[in-house]
XYZ file of C-alpha atoms in Angstrom:
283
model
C 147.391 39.299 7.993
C 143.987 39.975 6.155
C 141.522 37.757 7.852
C 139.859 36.440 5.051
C 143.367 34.583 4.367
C 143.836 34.104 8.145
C 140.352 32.121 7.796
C 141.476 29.687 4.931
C 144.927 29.097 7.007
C 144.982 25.163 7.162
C 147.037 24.142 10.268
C 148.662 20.289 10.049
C 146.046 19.511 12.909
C 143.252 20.372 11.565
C 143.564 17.058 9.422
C 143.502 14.812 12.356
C 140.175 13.356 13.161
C 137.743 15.039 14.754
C 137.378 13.530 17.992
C 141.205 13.420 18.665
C 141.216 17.445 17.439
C 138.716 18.200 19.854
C 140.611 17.152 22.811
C 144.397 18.089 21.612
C 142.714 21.761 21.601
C 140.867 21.678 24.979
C 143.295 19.946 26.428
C 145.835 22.678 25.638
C 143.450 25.598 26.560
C 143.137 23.885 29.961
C 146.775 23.491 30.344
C 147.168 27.398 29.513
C 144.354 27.670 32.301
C 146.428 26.506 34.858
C 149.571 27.763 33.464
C 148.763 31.479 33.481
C 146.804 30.802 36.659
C 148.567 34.004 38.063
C 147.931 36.881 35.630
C 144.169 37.264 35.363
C 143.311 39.175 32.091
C 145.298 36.335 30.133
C 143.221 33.327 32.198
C 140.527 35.277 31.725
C 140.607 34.493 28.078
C 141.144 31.105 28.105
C 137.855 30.217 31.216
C 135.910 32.182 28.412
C 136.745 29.553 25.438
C 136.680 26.497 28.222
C 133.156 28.023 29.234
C 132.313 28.003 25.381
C 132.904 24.945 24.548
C 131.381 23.440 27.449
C 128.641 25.343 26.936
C 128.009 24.361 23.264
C 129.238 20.580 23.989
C 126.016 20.732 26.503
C 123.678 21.447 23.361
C 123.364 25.319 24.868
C 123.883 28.451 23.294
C 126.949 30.387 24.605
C 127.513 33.280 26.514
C 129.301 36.574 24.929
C 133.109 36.621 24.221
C 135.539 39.428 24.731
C 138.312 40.026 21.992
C 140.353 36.613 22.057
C 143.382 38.746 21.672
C 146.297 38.390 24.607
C 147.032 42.030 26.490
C 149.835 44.070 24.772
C 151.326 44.170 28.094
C 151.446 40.214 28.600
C 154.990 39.957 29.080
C 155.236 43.098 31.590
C 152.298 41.373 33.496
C 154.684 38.036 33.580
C 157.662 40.089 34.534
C 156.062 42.224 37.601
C 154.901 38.972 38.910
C 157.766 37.294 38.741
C 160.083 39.850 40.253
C 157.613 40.301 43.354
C 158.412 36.344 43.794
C 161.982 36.293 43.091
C 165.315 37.976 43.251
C 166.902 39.193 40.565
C 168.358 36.574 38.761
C 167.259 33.760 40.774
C 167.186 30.401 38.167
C 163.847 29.343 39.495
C 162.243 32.458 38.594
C 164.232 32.484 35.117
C 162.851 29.098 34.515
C 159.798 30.102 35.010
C 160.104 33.764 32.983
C 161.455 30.997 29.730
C 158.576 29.095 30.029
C 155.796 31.674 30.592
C 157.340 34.040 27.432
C 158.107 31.119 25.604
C 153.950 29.714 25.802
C 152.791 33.342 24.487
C 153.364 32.542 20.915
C 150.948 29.467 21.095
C 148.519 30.735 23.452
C 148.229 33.651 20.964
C 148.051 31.330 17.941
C 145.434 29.001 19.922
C 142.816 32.024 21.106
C 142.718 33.266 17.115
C 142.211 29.408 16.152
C 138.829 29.373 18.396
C 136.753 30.269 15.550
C 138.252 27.750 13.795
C 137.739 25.062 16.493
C 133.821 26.459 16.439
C 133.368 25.368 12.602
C 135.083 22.084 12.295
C 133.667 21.075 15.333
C 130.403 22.567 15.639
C 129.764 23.928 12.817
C 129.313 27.093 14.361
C 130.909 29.529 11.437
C 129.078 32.966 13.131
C 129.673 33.099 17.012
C 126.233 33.193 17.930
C 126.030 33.938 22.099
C 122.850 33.602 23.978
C 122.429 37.872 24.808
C 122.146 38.493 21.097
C 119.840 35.861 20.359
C 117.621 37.599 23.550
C 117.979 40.791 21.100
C 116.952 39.203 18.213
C 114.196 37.945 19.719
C 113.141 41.295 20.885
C 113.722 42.104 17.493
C 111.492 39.692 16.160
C 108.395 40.568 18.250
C 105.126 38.479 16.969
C 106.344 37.972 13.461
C 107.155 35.072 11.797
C 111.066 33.958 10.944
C 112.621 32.404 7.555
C 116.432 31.694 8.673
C 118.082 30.511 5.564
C 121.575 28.786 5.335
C 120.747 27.957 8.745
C 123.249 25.365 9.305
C 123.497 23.280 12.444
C 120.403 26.058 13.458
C 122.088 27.446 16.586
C 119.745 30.558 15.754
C 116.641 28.971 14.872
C 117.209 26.834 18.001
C 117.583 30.447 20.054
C 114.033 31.691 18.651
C 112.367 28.769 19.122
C 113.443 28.575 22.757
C 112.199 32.284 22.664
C 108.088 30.713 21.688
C 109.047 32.387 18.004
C 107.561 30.709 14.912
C 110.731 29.905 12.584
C 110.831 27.725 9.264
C 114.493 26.629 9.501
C 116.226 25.871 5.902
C 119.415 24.953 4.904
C 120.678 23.341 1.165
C 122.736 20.807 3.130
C 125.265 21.044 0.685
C 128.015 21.230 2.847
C 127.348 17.973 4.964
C 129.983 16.330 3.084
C 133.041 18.694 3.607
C 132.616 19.811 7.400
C 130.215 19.652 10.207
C 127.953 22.202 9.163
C 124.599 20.505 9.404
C 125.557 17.328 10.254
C 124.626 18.173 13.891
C 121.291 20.117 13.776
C 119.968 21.498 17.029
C 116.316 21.981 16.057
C 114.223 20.940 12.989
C 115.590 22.102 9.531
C 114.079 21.995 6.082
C 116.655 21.129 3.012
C 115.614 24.027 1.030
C 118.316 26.343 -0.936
C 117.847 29.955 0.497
C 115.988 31.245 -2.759
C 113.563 27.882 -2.752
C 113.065 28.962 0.462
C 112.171 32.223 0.383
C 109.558 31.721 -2.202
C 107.833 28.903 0.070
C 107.580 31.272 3.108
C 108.304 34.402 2.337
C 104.728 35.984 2.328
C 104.248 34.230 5.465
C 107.252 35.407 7.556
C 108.374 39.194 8.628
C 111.630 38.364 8.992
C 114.362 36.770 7.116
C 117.871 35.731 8.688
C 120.967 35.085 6.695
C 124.157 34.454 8.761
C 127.744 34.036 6.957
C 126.336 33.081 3.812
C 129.354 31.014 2.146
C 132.195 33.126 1.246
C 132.537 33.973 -3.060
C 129.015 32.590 -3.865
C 126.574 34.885 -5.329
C 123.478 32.806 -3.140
C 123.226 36.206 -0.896
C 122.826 38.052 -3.669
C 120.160 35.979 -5.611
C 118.244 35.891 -2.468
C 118.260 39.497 -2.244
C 117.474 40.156 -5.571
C 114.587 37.731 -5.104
C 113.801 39.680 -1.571
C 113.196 42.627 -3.710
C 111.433 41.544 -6.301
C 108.443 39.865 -4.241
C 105.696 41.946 -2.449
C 106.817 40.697 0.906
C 107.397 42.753 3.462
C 110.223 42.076 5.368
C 113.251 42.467 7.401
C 116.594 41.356 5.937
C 118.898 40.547 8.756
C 122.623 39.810 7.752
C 125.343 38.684 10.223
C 128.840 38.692 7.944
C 131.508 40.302 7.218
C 131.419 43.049 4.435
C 134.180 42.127 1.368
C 135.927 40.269 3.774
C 135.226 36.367 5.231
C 131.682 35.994 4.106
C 128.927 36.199 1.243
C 129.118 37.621 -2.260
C 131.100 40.876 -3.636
C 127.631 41.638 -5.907
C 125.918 41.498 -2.874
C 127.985 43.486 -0.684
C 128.432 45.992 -3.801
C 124.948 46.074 -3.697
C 123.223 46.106 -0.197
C 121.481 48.843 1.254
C 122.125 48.826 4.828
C 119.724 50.512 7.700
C 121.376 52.101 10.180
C 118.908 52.659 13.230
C 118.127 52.115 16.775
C 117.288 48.752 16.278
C 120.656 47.574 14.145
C 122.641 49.488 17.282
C 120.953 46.745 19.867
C 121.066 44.040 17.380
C 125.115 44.676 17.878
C 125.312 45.365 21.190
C 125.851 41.696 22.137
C 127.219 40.822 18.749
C 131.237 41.745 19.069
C 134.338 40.981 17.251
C 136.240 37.636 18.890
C 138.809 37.788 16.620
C 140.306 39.535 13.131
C 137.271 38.404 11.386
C 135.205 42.244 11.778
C 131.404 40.896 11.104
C 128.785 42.456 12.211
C 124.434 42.632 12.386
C 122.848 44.491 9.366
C 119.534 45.214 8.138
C 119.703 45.176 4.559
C 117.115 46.262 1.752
């Protein structure tokens, strides 16, 4: 399935209330937890989106996800384990071999709905883990930050805890449709990404856009705006090219910079799911 469709999906739960959502979806991924409490790799999976969520529930940034994306071999991990506990064709271990199988489908369905999960109730739409905000900082050095469409500011909140100097801005216009910015983390400005760039632009040396909203050309007016001024600065873009996020113009029309410092900037920055986006420096 593309995963710009996979993103729009809307699953029947998603329209329960927040607070009950929340805990039907934990409370499943700890079920799983104890469920698959014999085949590693797969519970491995699931402590990762527990430790998440705990994590970000705690007001914290999180640490770096694998690929939420069950072995190939799941069900010849179940069946070895199973047939060093049982003989063949004992009804216990059949029980059990039904039930495992049979929980593969949702546990599957579940790990690719994390992202999900992050943006209804977070508002986290790019997974942002602690490691690459260390990079970013490193990144950064002794300049000065704009982060733009900054939602809930789980990056801005990552800099500042770094001792970086970052003007924070988001329009707020999505307050009223999901839980982006409803929830902010750190200080942020209501100013549209292009208002905002021409209030600190010539004071700032680097500007951070991440998953600007998905069909709107607002990426690409603030890069046309970006090159127009006599700043000079570095464009940093987490999204997804012609897929889940930003603008085709401004896909169609970035200049990316592919260098030492965009390889570390991704190091820490990896796929969770079907959604491919990735750290760019743009001009």
């Amino acid at each position: 399935m593309n995963p710009r469709k996979l993103k729009k999906l809307k699953k029947q739960f998603r329209h329960q209330p927040l607070a009950e959502q929340k805990t039907a979806y934990i409370d499943r991924m700890t079920a799983y937890y104890h469920e698959f409490n014999d085949y590693p790799a797969i519970k491995l999976l699931i402590s990762n989106v527990l430790l998440a969520d705990k994590m970000l529930a705690a007001g914290d940034l999180p640490q770096q996800l694998p690929l939420l994306q069950l072995p190939d071999d799941s069900e010849d991990l179940i069946y070895q384990n199973l047939n060093q506990k049982f003989p063949q064709g004992d009804p216990v271990g059949d029980k059990l071999w039904d039930k495992l199988t049979g929980a593969l489908p949702h546990l599957d369905h579940d790990l690719r709905y994390f992202r999900d999960y992050l943006e209804e109730h977070y508002g986290m739409w790019a997974y942002t883990p602690r490691p690459f905000i260390s990079d970013l900082a490193d990144f950064v050095g002794d300049r000065a930050v704009l982060e733009v469409m900054a939602g809930n500011g789980y990056i801005s909140k990552g800099l500042r805890d770094a001792h970086k100097t970052v003007y924070a801005t988001d329009s707020q216009a999505w307050t009223a449709e999901n839980e982006t910015g409803r929830h902010p983390l750190t200080t942020i400005e209501p100013l549209s990404a292009r208002d905002a760039f021409a209030k600190y632009g010539e004071q700032v040396g680097v500007v951070v856009m991440s998953w600007s909203p998905d069909g709107l050309p607002l990426d690409w007016e603030l890069l046309q705006a970006i090159r127009q001024s006599s700043a000079q600065v570095d464009f940093v873009v987490l999204g997804e090219p012609h897929g889940a996020t930003g603008s085709t113009e401004f896909w169609d029309n970035a200049e990316f910079v592919e260098n030492a410092a965009t390889r570390k900037l991704n190091r820490h920055y990896t796929n969770i799911d079907l959604i491919k986006d990735h750290v760019y420096l743009v001009r």
